[in-house]
XYZ file of C-alpha atoms in Angstrom:
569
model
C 47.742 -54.322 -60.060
C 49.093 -51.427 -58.098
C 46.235 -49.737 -55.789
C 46.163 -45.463 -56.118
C 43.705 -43.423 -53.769
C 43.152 -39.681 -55.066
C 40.896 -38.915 -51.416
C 42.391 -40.928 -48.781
C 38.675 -42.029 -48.169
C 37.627 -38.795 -47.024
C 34.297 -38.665 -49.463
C 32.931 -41.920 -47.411
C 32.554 -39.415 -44.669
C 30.854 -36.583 -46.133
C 27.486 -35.766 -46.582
C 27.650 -33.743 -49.977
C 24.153 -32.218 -51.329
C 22.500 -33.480 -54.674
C 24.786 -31.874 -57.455
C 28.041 -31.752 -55.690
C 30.677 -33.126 -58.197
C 31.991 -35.925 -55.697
C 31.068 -38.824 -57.560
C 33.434 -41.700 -57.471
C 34.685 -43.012 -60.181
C 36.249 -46.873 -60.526
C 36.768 -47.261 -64.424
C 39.904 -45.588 -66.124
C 40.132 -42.460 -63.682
C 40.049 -43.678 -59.907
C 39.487 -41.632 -57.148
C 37.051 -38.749 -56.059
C 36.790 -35.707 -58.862
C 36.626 -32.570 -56.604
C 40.050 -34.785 -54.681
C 41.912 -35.519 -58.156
C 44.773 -33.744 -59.202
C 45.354 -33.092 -62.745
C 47.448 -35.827 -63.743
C 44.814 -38.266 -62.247
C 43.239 -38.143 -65.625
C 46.612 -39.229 -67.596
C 48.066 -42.383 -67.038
C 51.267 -41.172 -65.532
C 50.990 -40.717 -61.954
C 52.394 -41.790 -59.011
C 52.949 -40.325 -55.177
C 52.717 -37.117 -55.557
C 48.887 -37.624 -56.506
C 48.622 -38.822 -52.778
C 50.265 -35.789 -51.514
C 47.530 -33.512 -53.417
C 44.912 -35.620 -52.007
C 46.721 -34.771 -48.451
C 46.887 -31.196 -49.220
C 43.378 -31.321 -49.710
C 42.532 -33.282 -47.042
C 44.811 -30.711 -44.934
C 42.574 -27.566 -45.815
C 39.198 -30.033 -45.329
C 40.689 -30.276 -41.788
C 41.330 -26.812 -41.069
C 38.315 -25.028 -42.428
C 35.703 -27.603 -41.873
C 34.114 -26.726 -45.273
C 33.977 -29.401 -47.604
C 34.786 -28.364 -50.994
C 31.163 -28.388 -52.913
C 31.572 -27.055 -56.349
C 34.791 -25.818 -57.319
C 35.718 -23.572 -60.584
C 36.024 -25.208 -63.652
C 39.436 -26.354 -64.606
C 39.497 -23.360 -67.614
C 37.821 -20.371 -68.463
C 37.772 -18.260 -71.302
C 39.846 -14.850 -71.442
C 37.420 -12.320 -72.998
C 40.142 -10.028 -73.876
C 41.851 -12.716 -76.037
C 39.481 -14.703 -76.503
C 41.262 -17.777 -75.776
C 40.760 -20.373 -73.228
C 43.464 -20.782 -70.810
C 43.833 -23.254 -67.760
C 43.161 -22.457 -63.828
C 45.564 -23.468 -61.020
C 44.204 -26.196 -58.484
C 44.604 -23.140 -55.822
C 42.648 -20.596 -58.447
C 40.130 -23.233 -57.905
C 39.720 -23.435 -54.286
C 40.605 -19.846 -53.775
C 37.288 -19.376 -51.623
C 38.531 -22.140 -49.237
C 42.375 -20.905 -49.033
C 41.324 -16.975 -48.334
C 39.909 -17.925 -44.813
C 42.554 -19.850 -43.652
C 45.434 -17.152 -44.773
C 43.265 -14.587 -42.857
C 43.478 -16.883 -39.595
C 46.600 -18.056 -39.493
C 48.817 -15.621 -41.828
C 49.864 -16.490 -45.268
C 53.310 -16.870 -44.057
C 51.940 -20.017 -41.660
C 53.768 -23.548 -42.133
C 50.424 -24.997 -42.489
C 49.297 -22.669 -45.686
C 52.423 -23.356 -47.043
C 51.994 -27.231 -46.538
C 48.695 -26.716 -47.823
C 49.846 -24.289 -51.146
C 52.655 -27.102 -51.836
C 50.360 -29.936 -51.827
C 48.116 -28.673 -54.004
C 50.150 -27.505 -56.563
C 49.657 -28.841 -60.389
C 53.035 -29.606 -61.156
C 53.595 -32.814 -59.231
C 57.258 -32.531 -59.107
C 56.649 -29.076 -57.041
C 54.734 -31.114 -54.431
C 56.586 -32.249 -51.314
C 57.004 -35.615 -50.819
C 55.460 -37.557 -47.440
C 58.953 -37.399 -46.072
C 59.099 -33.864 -46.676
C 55.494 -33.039 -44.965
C 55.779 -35.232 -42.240
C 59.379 -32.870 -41.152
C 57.343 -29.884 -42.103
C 54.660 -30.797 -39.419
C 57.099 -31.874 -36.557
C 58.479 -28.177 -36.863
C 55.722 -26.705 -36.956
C 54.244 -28.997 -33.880
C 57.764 -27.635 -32.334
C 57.347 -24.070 -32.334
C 53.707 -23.170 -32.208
C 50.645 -23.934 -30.453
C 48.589 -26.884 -31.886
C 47.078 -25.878 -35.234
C 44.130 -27.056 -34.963
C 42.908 -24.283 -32.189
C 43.602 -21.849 -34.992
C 41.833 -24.107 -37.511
C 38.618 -24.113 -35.670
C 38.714 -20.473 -34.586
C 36.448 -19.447 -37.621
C 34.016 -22.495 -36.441
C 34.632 -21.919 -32.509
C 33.409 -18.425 -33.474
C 30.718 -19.153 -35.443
C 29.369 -21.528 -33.074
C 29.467 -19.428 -30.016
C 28.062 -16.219 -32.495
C 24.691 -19.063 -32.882
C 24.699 -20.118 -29.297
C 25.091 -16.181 -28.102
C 22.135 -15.360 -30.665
C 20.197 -18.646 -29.517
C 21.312 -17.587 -25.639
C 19.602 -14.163 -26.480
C 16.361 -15.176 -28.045
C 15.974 -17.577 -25.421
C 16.612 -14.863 -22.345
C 13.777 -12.348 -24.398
C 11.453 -15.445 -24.539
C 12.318 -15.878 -20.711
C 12.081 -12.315 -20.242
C 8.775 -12.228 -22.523
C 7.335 -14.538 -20.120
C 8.198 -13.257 -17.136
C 6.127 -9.683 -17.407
C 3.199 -12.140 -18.871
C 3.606 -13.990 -15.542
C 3.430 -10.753 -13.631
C 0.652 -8.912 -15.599
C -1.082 -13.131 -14.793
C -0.117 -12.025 -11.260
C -1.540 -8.460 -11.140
C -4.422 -9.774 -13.042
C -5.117 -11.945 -10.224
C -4.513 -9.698 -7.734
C -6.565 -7.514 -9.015
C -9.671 -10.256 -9.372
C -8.414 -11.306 -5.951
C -8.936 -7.161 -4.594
C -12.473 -7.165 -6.622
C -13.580 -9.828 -5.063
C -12.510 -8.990 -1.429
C -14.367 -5.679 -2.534
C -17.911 -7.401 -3.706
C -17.374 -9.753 -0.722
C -16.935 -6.560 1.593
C -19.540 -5.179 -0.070
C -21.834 -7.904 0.165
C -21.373 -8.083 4.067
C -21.645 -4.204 4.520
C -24.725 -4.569 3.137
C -26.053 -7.768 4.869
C -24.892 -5.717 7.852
C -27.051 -2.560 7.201
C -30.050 -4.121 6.286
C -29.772 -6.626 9.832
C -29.049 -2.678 11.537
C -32.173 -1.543 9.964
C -34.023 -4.683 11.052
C -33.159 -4.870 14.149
C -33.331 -0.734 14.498
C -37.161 -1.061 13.739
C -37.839 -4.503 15.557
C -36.139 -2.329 18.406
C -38.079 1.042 18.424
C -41.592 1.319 18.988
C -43.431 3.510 16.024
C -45.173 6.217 17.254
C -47.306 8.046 14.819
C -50.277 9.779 17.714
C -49.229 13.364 16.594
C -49.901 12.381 13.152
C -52.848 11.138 13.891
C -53.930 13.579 15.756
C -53.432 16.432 13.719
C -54.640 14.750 9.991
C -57.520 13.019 11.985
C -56.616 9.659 10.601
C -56.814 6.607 12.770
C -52.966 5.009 13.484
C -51.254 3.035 10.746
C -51.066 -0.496 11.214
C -47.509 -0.460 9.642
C -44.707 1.347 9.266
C -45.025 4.468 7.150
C -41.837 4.806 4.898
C -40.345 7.646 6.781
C -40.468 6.259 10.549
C -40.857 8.613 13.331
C -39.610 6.377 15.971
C -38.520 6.021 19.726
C -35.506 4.493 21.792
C -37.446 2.011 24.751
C -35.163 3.683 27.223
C -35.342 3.002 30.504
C -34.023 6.721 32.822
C -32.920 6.106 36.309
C -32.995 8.432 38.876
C -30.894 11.730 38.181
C -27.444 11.383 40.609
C -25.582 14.110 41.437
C -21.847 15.252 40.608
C -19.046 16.776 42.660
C -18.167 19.465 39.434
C -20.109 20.780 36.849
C -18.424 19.965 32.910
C -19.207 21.699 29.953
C -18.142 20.822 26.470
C -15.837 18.391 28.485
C -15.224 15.167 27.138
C -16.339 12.154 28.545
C -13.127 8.871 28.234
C -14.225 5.110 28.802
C -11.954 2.632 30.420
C -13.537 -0.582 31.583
C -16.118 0.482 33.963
C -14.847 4.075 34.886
C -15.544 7.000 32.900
C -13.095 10.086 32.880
C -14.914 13.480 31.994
C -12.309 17.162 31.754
C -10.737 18.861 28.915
C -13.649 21.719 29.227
C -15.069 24.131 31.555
C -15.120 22.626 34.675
C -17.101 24.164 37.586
C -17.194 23.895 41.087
C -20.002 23.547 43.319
C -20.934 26.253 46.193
C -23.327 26.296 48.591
C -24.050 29.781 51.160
C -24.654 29.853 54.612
C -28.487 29.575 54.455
C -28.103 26.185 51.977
C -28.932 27.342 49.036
C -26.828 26.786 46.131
C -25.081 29.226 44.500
C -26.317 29.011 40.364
C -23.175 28.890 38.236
C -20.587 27.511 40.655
C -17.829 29.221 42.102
C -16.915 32.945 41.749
C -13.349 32.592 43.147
C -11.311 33.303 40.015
C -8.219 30.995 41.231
C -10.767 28.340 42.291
C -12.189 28.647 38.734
C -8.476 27.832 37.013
C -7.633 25.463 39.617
C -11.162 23.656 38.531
C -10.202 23.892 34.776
C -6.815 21.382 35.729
C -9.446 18.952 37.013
C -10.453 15.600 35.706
C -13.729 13.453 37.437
C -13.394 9.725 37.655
C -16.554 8.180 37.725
C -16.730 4.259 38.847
C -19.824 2.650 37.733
C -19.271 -0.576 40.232
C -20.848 -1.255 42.767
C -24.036 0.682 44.535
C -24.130 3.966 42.358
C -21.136 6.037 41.084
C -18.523 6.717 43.187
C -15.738 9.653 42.552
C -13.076 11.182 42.554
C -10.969 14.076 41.317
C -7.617 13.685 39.437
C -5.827 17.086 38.811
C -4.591 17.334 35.125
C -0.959 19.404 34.033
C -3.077 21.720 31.636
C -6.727 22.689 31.196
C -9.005 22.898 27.754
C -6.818 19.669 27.081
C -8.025 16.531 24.717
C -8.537 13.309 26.388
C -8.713 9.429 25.143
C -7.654 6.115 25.926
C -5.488 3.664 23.899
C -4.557 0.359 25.235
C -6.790 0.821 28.511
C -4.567 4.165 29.221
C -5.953 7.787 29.972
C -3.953 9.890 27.864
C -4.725 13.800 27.175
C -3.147 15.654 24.638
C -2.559 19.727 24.462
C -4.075 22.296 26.719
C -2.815 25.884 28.354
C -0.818 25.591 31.533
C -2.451 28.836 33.452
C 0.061 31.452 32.995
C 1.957 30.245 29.974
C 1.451 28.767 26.355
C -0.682 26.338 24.533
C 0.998 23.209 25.014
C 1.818 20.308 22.843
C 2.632 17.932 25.381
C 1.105 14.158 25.607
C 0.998 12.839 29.047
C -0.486 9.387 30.375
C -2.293 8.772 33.799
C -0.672 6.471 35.851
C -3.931 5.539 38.156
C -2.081 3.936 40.903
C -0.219 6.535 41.628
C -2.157 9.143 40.457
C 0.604 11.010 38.570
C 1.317 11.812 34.846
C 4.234 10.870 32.708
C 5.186 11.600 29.349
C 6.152 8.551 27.356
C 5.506 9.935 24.097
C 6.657 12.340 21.923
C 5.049 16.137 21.487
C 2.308 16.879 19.273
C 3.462 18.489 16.244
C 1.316 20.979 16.654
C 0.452 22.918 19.830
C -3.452 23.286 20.437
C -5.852 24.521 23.101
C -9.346 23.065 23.283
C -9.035 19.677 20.612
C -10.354 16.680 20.860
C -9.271 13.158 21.324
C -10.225 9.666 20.250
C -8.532 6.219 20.676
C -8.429 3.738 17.895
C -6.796 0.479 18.528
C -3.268 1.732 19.046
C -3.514 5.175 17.323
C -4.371 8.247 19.277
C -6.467 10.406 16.846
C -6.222 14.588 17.835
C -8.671 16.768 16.296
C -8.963 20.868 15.330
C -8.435 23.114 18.392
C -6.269 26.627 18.558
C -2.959 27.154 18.445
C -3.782 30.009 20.731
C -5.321 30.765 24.280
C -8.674 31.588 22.445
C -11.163 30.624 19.673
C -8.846 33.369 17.430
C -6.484 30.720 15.814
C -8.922 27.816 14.828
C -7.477 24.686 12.910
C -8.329 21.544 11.126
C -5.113 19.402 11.440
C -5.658 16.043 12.289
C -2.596 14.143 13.498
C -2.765 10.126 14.894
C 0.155 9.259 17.460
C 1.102 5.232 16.675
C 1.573 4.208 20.360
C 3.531 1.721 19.226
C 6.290 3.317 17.611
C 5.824 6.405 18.867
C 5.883 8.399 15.559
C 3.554 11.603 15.186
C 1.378 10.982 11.195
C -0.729 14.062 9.304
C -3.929 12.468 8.701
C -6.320 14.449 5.455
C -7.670 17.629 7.438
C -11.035 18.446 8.056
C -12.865 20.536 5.677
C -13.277 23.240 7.941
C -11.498 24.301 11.343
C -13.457 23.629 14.380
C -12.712 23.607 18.264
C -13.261 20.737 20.448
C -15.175 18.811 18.493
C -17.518 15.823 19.548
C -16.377 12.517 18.293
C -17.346 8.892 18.162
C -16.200 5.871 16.059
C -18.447 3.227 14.817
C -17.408 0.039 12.704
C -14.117 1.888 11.526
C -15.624 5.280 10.558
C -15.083 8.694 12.964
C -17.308 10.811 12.812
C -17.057 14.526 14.186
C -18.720 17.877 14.548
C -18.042 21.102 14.069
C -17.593 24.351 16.086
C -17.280 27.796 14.103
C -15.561 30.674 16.357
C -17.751 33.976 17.182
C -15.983 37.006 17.147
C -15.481 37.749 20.888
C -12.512 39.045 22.531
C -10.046 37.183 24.709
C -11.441 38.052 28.369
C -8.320 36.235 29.712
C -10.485 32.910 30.223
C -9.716 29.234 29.323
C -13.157 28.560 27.291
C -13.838 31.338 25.118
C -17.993 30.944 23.645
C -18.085 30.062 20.640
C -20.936 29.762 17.511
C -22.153 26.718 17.346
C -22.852 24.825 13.857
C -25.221 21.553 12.855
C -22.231 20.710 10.247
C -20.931 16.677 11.047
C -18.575 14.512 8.732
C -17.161 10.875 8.645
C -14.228 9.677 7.892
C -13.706 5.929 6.481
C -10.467 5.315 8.089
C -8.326 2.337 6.669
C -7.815 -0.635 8.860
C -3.685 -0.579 8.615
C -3.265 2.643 8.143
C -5.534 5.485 10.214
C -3.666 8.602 7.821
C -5.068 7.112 4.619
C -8.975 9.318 5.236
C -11.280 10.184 3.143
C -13.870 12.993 4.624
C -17.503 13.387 3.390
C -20.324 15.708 4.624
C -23.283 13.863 6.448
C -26.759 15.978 7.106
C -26.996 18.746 9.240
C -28.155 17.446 12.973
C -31.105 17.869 14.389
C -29.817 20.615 16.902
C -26.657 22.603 16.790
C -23.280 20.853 17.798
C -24.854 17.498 19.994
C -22.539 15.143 22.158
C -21.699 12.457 19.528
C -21.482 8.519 21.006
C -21.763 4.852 20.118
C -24.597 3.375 21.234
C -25.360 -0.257 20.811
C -23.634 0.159 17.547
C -25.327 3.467 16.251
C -24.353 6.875 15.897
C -26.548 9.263 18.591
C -26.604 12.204 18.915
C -27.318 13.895 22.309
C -28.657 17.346 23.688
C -27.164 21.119 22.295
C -25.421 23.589 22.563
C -26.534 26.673 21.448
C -29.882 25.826 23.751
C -30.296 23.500 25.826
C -32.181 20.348 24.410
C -33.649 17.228 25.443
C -33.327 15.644 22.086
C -31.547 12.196 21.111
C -31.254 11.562 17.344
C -30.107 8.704 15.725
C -28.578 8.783 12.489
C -29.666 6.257 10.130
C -27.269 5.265 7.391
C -29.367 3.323 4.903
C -31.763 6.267 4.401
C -28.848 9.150 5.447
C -30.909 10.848 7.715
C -31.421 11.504 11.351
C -34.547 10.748 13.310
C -35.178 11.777 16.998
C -35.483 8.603 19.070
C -35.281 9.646 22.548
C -35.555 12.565 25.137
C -33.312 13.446 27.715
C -34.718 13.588 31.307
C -32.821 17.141 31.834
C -32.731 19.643 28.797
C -28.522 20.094 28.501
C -26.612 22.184 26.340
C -22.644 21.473 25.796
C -22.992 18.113 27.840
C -20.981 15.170 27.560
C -21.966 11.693 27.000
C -20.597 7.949 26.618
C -21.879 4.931 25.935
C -20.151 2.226 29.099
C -20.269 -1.355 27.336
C -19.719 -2.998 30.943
C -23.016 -1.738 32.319
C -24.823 -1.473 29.024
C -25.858 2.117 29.618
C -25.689 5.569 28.417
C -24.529 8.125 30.820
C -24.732 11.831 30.289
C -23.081 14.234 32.240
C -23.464 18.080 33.458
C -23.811 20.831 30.686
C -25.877 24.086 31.080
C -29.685 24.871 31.820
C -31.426 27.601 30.073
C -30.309 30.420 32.103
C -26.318 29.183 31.091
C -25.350 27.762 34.400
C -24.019 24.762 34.800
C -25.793 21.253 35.469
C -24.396 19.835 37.940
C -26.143 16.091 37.502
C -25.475 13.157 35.538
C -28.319 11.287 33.603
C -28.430 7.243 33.146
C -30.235 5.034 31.195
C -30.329 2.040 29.540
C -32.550 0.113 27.084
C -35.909 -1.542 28.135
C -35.931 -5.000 27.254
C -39.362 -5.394 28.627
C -40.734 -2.423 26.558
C -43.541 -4.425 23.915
């Protein structure tokens, strides 16, 4: 028996679905039916049945789609009505179409392909003939198969582009989850720092308000006294309390300062920046009330600065002479630095010059204020300089409320949220990160040519929460009035006091009381002051008070010390 293949074994490597007419068949018609060429089901074939099963094999190769169902072998002409036969290439028309739109109808391998699969066997080339067919076409073009697989290539990169895409949105899809994870916890991570913060400011006040009434003796014999009652046992809700302060004797000072400010640096204090006032005596010893009359003598006095050194046996002074007067003074980084001022004879300056003690000279290692004023004030925190209000002219005319901070470290000049009103020379003090400042409102009084010009004096005082990187970043809020018009502001053991007047003089120290936002008078001063200045010194543990004016407007020329009793029951 003589062997015939119709499929070259090509259906043993197919996978065809359920229905697929590829069933093999091993009695009368051999071979594979969507492989067999027409004559396969006569009994006269020969070679050129192998050569369709090539062709087909051939276009298998090329397109990589195996040939599922194919068109029936006839259909019926409706026109006619008559049934006529279909090609083998009518058949697989939907397999040669792609393959003519690669590689051209005109293509050696289409027309190997067309040849093979032609009905009439005779009109099929033999092996011979399609093996030379190939070897030219292997001569002159490219290898096929690149062309072949160019329909699968691209299909195949189209579904790894798509599955490339869907995969970079998922990625991309869980990336901003990630990041909205991440704010989310930086958020709970802020809250928390918040409550925490929280939590400690308000340990903190209520161990302030302990140790504030553990500290002050309640005195309640003017209550008692005028209601007739005997004295509480306990604390009434609204204390009236007092400061266990311990006055030492009254010392004298070489000038007389009013509405000066008073600078701490280790254990000397610097008081200048207001109307300074020098000390004269007449021939029978009495001293003259006021100070000096000399008008140079007064202008030279307004250029000076008192250094007070608290070592030793009692303070010992000296007198530093400044480039301007009604300046603002502060230290940063253990330096004396004032800020603005009027040089006698010319303009309000915006200069910013630093002491250098040893050899008692100023330079000017910073850069100018960006704003000129006359009569600000000044406060150092941690490397910021903080300058407050003041004039831009010789007078109380031109008030502002610009608040600039100088970084001492870079040197740059920042706009800090402005007061809410304008003032001039304004006390200040910070405590636990908040500055707190009060406020001078300008009479209407002409310019008599003078460096301080009077002023009216207001019980208005505000805080600022400043931030801990950033000093610019303020929010101001109005506190209650004082207790008397425009006091020295100072730290004192931690608390915010407020000393003397300055539209009268007063003996009055208040302490302002957060918890219950209001201020209660703790304390008297030893000498009634208006306009005085006044510093807590952290080395000696005291509070110092210096000059001001009596009742009849002259200057005080006597500085008041104290300190706490510890042996006070």
């Amino acid at each position: 028996m003589t062997a015939k293949i119709a499929d070259l074994g090509n259906s043993r490597i197919t996978h065809l679905r359920p229905g697929q007419l590829a069933g093999t068949m091993t009695r009368g018609i051999p071979g594979t039916l969507v492989y067999m060429p027409p004559e396969a089901s006569t009994e006269h074939y020969g070679p050129p049945l192998d050569m369709f099963s090539f062709g087909h094999l051939c276009l298998f190769t090329a397109t990589q789609v195996f040939p599922g169902d194919l068109l029936p072998s006839t259909y019926t002409d409706p026109r006619k009505n008559k049934v006529k036969a279909r090609t083998e290439l009518e058949r697989r028309e939907s397999y040669m179409s792609p393959l003519e739109a690669t590689l051209g109808k005109t293509h050696g391998l289409v027309s190997l392909v067309k040849g093979c699969l032609e009905n009439d066997p005779r009109r099929r080339p033999t092996a011979s003939q399609a093996l030379d067919r190939m070897r030219d076409m292997m001569a002159s073009l490219s290898p096929p198969f690149l062309h072949m697989n160019r329909f699968q290539l691209e299909k195949s990169l189209t579904d790894k582009s798509a599955e490339a895409q869907a995969q970079a949105r998922e990625i991309a899809d869980n990336r901003r989850r990630l990041q909205h994870l991440n704010q989310a916890n930086e958020e709970l991570r802020s809250k928390k720092a918040e409550l925490e913060t929280a939590a400690e400011v308000t340990a903190r006040e209520k161990a302030e308000l302990q140790a504030v009434t553990e500290l002050q003796a309640v005195e309640i014999e003017d209550l008692s006294k005028q209601s007739g009652k005997p004295k509480a046992s306990k604390f009434p809700d609204i204390l009236k309390c007092q400061l266990p302060l311990k006055w030492k004797t009254t010392t004298e000072m070489p000038m007389g300062a009013m509405v000066a400010q008073a600078v701490v640096i280790g254990e000397k204090v610097y008081i200048g920046g207001g109307m300074m006032a020098v000390k004269k005596v007449r021939g029978s010893g009495e001293r003259v009330v006021g100070g000096s009359t000399d008008r140079e003598e007064k202008k030279r006095a307004q250029l000076s600065i008192l250094e007070c050194s608290m070592t030793g046996e009692g303070p010992q002074w000296r007198t530093i002479v400044a480039p301007t007067g009604g300046f603002a003074m502060a230290a940063v980084d253990n330096q004396l630095i004032i800020a603005g001022g009027v040089v006698p004879g010319a303009n309000v300056s915006d200069h910013v010059s630093v002491l250098d003690s040893d050899n008692k000279t100023w330079t000017q290692p910073f850069p100018a204020m960006p704003t000129v004023r006359f009569m600000p004030s000044a406060i150092g925190y941690k490397r910021w300089l903080v300058v407050v209000g003041g004039s831009v002219t010789p007078d109380d005319k031109n008030l502002i409320n610009v608040v600039e901070v100088l970084d001492t470290s870079s040197k740059q000049w920042y706009t800090a949220s402005p007061l809410p009103r304008p003032t001039l020379r304004p006390s200040l003090a910070i405590i636990q990160d908040t500055l707190y400042t009060s406020y001078v409102s300008a009479e209407e009084i002409p310019f008599t040519k003078q460096i301080f010009i009077p002023t009216l004096i207001s019980n208005a005082i505000s805080c600022a929460q400043a931030s801990p990187n950033n000093l610019t970043q303020t929010e101001w809020q109005e506190l209650p009035d004082t207790l008397t018009p425009f006091p020295a502001l100072t730290s004192f053991h931690g608390h915010l006091l407020a000393v003397g007047a300055d539209d009268s003089p007063s003996s009055t120290i208040a302490m302002y009381l957060p918890h219950i936002q209001q201020w209660q008078k703790v304390a008297e001063l030893p000498t009634p002051r208006g306009g005085c200045a006044c510093c807590f010194l952290p080395a000696t543990k005291q509070l110092l008070v210096f000059g001001g004016e009596d009742e009849n407007q002259d200057h005080i020329f006597t500085m008041d010390i104290c300190e706490l009793d510890t042996e006070h029951n």
